[in-house]
CSV table of C-alpha atoms and ligand atoms in Angstrom, one decimal:
chain,number,residue,atom,x,y,z
A,144,MET,CA,-12.8,-7.9,20.6
A,145,ILE,CA,-9.0,-7.9,18.7
A,146,GLU,CA,-10.1,-5.5,16.2
A,147,ALA,CA,-12.0,-3.0,18.5
A,148,LYS,CA,-8.3,-2.7,20.5
A,149,ILE,CA,-5.9,-2.7,17.5
A,150,LYS,CA,-8.3,0.1,15.5
A,151,GLN,CA,-8.2,2.0,19.4
A,152,THR,CA,-4.4,1.9,19.7
A,153,VAL,CA,-3.0,2.5,16.0
A,154,ARG,CA,-2.2,6.0,15.7
A,155,ASP,CA,-3.6,7.5,11.8
A,156,VAL,CA,-0.6,10.2,10.9
A,157,ALA,CA,-1.9,12.5,8.4
A,158,ASP,CA,0.3,13.1,5.2
A,159,PHE,CA,3.3,10.8,6.0
A,160,PRO,CA,5.3,9.9,4.3
A,161,LYS,CA,3.8,12.0,1.5
A,162,PRO,CA,0.8,14.3,1.1
A,163,GLY,CA,-2.5,12.8,1.1
A,164,ILE,CA,-1.1,9.0,2.9
A,165,VAL,CA,-2.8,8.6,6.0
A,166,PHE,CA,-0.2,6.3,8.1
A,167,LYS,CA,-0.9,3.7,10.2
A,168,ASP,CA,1.3,3.7,12.8
A,169,ILE,CA,1.4,0.5,14.9
A,170,THR,CA,4.1,1.9,17.2
A,171,PRO,CA,1.8,2.6,20.0
A,172,ILE,CA,0.6,-1.3,19.9
A,173,LEU,CA,4.3,-1.9,20.8
A,174,LYS,CA,4.2,-0.7,23.7
A,175,SER,CA,1.7,-3.0,25.0
A,176,ALA,CA,3.6,-6.0,25.8
A,177,GLU,CA,-0.6,-7.8,26.4
A,178,LEU,CA,-2.1,-6.6,23.2
A,179,CYS,CA,1.6,-7.7,21.6
A,180,GLY,CA,0.3,-10.7,22.7
A,181,GLU,CA,-3.1,-10.8,22.1
A,182,ILE,CA,-2.5,-9.9,18.5
A,183,THR,CA,0.2,-13.0,18.2
A,184,ALA,CA,-2.5,-15.4,19.4
A,185,ALA,CA,-5.0,-14.0,17.3
A,186,LEU,CA,-3.0,-14.5,14.1
A,187,VAL,CA,-2.2,-18.0,14.9
A,188,LYS,CA,-5.8,-18.9,15.5
A,189,GLN,CA,-6.9,-17.0,12.2
A,190,LEU,CA,-3.8,-19.6,10.5
A,191,ALA,CA,-5.1,-22.2,12.4
A,192,GLY,CA,-5.5,-25.2,9.9
A,193,LEU,CA,-2.8,-23.9,7.9
A,194,LYS,CA,0.3,-25.8,6.9
A,195,ILE,CA,3.2,-23.7,7.2
A,196,ASP,CA,6.5,-24.4,7.4
A,197,VAL,CA,8.2,-20.5,7.5
A,198,VAL,CA,7.1,-17.5,7.9
A,199,THR,CA,8.7,-14.8,6.0
A,200,GLY,CA,8.5,-11.4,7.5
A,201,ILE,CA,8.8,-8.0,5.1
A,202,GLU,CA,11.2,-4.7,6.2
A,203,SER,CA,11.0,-3.8,8.4
A,204,ARG,CA,7.3,-4.1,10.7
A,205,GLY,CA,7.0,-7.2,8.9
A,206,PHE,CA,9.4,-8.3,11.0
A,207,LEU,CA,7.9,-7.2,14.4
A,208,PHE,CA,4.9,-9.8,14.7
A,209,GLY,CA,6.4,-11.9,11.8
A,210,MET,CA,8.7,-13.2,14.5
A,211,LEU,CA,6.7,-13.3,17.3
A,212,LEU,CA,4.6,-15.9,14.7
A,213,ALA,CA,6.9,-17.7,13.8
A,214,GLN,CA,8.0,-18.4,17.4
A,215,ALA,CA,4.5,-19.0,18.3
A,216,LEU,CA,4.2,-21.4,15.4
A,217,LYS,CA,7.6,-23.1,16.3
A,218,VAL,CA,8.8,-22.6,12.6
A,219,PRO,CA,11.7,-20.7,11.4
A,220,PHE,CA,11.8,-17.0,10.5
A,221,VAL,CA,12.9,-15.7,6.8
A,222,PRO,CA,13.7,-11.9,6.7
A,223,ILE,CA,12.5,-10.1,3.3
A,224,ARG,CA,14.7,-7.5,3.3
A,225,LYS,CA,15.0,-3.8,1.3
A,226,ALA,CA,18.0,-3.8,-1.3
A,227,GLY,CA,21.4,-4.0,0.2
A,228,LYS,CA,21.2,-5.3,3.8
A,229,LEU,CA,21.4,-8.8,3.4
A,230,PRO,CA,25.3,-10.1,3.4
A,231,SER,CA,24.7,-13.2,1.5
A,232,LYS,CA,23.9,-13.8,-1.9
A,233,THR,CA,20.5,-12.9,-2.9
A,234,ILE,CA,18.1,-12.5,-5.5
A,235,GLN,CA,15.9,-9.5,-6.0
A,236,GLN,CA,12.2,-7.8,-6.8
A,237,ALA,CA,11.2,-4.6,-7.7
A,238,CYS,CA,7.9,-3.5,-6.2
A,239,ASN,CA,5.7,-0.6,-6.1
A,240,LEU,CA,3.9,0.6,-2.8
A,241,GLU,CA,1.2,3.0,-2.0
A,242,TYR,CA,3.6,5.6,-1.9
A,243,GLY,CA,6.8,4.9,-4.0
A,244,SER,CA,8.6,2.0,-5.0
A,245,ALA,CA,11.6,-0.2,-3.5
A,246,ILE,CA,13.6,-3.3,-4.1
A,247,LEU,CA,13.0,-6.3,-2.1
A,248,GLU,CA,15.9,-9.3,-1.6
A,249,LEU,CA,16.1,-12.5,-0.2
A,250,HIS,CA,18.7,-14.5,0.6
A,251,GLU,CA,19.0,-17.5,-2.4
A,252,ASP,CA,19.4,-20.2,0.4
A,253,ALA,CA,16.8,-18.8,2.6
A,254,LEU,CA,14.3,-21.3,1.9
A,255,ILE,CA,14.2,-24.9,0.5
A,256,ALA,CA,12.1,-26.0,-2.6
A,257,GLY,CA,8.7,-27.2,-1.3
A,258,GLN,CA,8.5,-25.6,2.0
A,259,LYS,CA,5.3,-23.7,2.4
A,260,VAL,CA,5.7,-20.5,3.3
A,261,LEU,CA,3.7,-17.7,4.8
A,262,ILE,CA,4.1,-13.8,4.3
A,263,HIS,CA,3.7,-11.5,7.2
A,264,ASP,CA,3.9,-7.7,7.0
A,265,ASP,CA,2.1,-5.1,9.1
A,266,LEU,CA,-0.4,-3.7,6.4
A,267,LEU,CA,-1.7,-4.5,3.3
A,268,ALA,CA,-2.3,-1.3,1.2
A,269,THR,CA,-2.0,-1.8,-2.7
A,270,GLY,CA,-0.2,-5.8,-2.9
A,271,GLY,CA,3.2,-4.5,-4.6
A,272,THR,CA,5.4,-5.4,-1.8
A,273,VAL,CA,3.7,-9.2,-1.1
A,274,VAL,CA,3.7,-9.9,-4.5
A,275,ALA,CA,7.3,-8.9,-4.9
A,276,ALA,CA,7.6,-11.1,-2.1
A,277,ALA,CA,5.4,-13.6,-3.2
A,278,LYS,CA,7.8,-14.1,-6.5
A,279,LEU,CA,10.6,-14.3,-4.7
A,280,ILE,CA,9.2,-17.0,-2.6
A,281,THR,CA,8.3,-18.9,-5.6
A,282,GLN,CA,11.9,-18.2,-7.5
A,283,LEU,CA,13.3,-20.4,-4.9
A,284,GLN,CA,10.5,-23.0,-5.9
A,285,ALA,CA,8.9,-22.1,-2.5
A,286,GLU,CA,5.2,-22.6,-2.1
A,287,VAL,CA,3.3,-19.3,-0.8
A,288,VAL,CA,0.3,-21.0,1.5
A,289,GLY,CA,-1.4,-17.6,2.5
A,290,CYS,CA,-0.6,-13.7,3.6
A,291,SER,CA,-1.3,-12.4,6.9
A,292,PHE,CA,-1.3,-8.9,8.1
A,293,ILE,CA,-2.5,-6.7,11.2
A,294,ILE,CA,-4.2,-4.1,9.1
A,295,ALA,CA,-5.7,-4.3,5.5
A,296,LEU,CA,-6.4,-1.0,3.6
A,297,ASP,CA,-9.4,-3.0,1.6
A,298,PHE,CA,-10.3,0.8,-0.6
A,299,LEU,CA,-6.9,0.1,-2.2
A,300,ASN,CA,-7.9,-3.4,-3.5
A,301,GLY,CA,-4.8,-4.9,-2.6
A,302,ARG,CA,-6.6,-8.3,-1.9
A,303,GLU,CA,-7.9,-8.5,-5.3
A,304,ILE,CA,-4.5,-8.2,-6.7
A,305,LEU,CA,-2.8,-10.8,-4.1
A,306,LYS,CA,-5.5,-13.4,-5.7
A,307,GLU,CA,-3.3,-14.8,-8.6
A,308,PHE,CA,-0.1,-15.0,-6.1
A,309,THR,CA,-1.4,-16.4,-2.6
A,310,PRO,CA,-4.2,-19.2,-1.8
A,311,GLN,CA,-5.7,-17.0,0.8
A,312,THR,CA,-4.9,-13.8,2.1
A,313,PHE,CA,-5.4,-12.8,6.2
A,314,ALA,CA,-6.2,-9.7,8.3
A,315,LEU,CA,-6.9,-9.0,11.9
A,316,THR,CA,-8.4,-5.8,11.1
A,317,SER,CA,-9.6,-4.2,7.7
A,318,TYR,CA,-10.5,0.1,7.0
B,39,AMP,P1,1.7,-2.1,-0.2
B,39,AMP,O1,2.8,-2.7,-1.1
B,39,AMP,O2,1.3,-0.7,-1.4
B,39,AMP,O3,0.7,-2.8,-0.1
B,39,AMP,O4,2.2,-1.4,0.5
B,39,AMP,C1,2.6,-1.8,2.0
B,39,AMP,C2,3.7,-2.1,2.8
B,39,AMP,O5,3.7,-0.2,3.1
B,39,AMP,C3,3.8,-2.2,4.0
B,39,AMP,O6,4.9,-2.8,4.3
B,39,AMP,C4,3.8,-1.3,5.1
B,39,AMP,O7,4.1,-0.8,6.2
B,39,AMP,C5,3.5,0.1,4.0
B,39,AMP,N1,2.4,1.2,4.0
B,39,AMP,C6,2.0,1.3,2.9
B,39,AMP,N2,1.0,2.0,3.2
B,39,AMP,C7,1.2,2.7,4.5
B,39,AMP,C8,0.2,3.1,5.3
B,39,AMP,N3,-1.1,3.8,4.9
B,39,AMP,N4,0.3,3.1,6.8
B,39,AMP,C9,1.6,2.1,7.1
B,39,AMP,N5,2.2,1.4,6.4
B,39,AMP,C10,1.8,1.5,5.0
């Protein structure tokens, strides 16, 4: 089962990047091309029935499977990046993370009004990052149709916070 494989492969790193945080390191997953393929297929399966025009991925780990997912769905991929990285004109949103804060940016011409957008990131913690991403998407008059993650840290209640910003939250594995 994909959930068991992910849990066996993800590496817990204690006290990174701050004391008290257990960081879920997905780099061991990336070392297996087979597992990456299985995860992409599982994401596609979980999202079946959802109309998706565009996948957005959140810097930087959201780019990894976000792009694979967009390719599998045969739809465009749009990167949401941290401040100062996107070269053309951007819109910005501040966000609070499990272990800090950041500003996210989106190119102002990245989405077309009315497009149905899926947000992808590797992990859902408090939900602050995805809330900021959802605000950027709606600022461009596009519609957030769902959020997808490899991992959700359910004890941080991110799913509750996201209810206001997206109709559906999907995760392949939860803790
Ligand atoms: P949040 O905004 O609190 O939901 O944090 C989610 C973002 O921070 C994602 O981009 C994750 O990659 C990263 N993140 C937060 N907590 C962790 C954690 N315990 N392990 C790995 N990544 C994390």
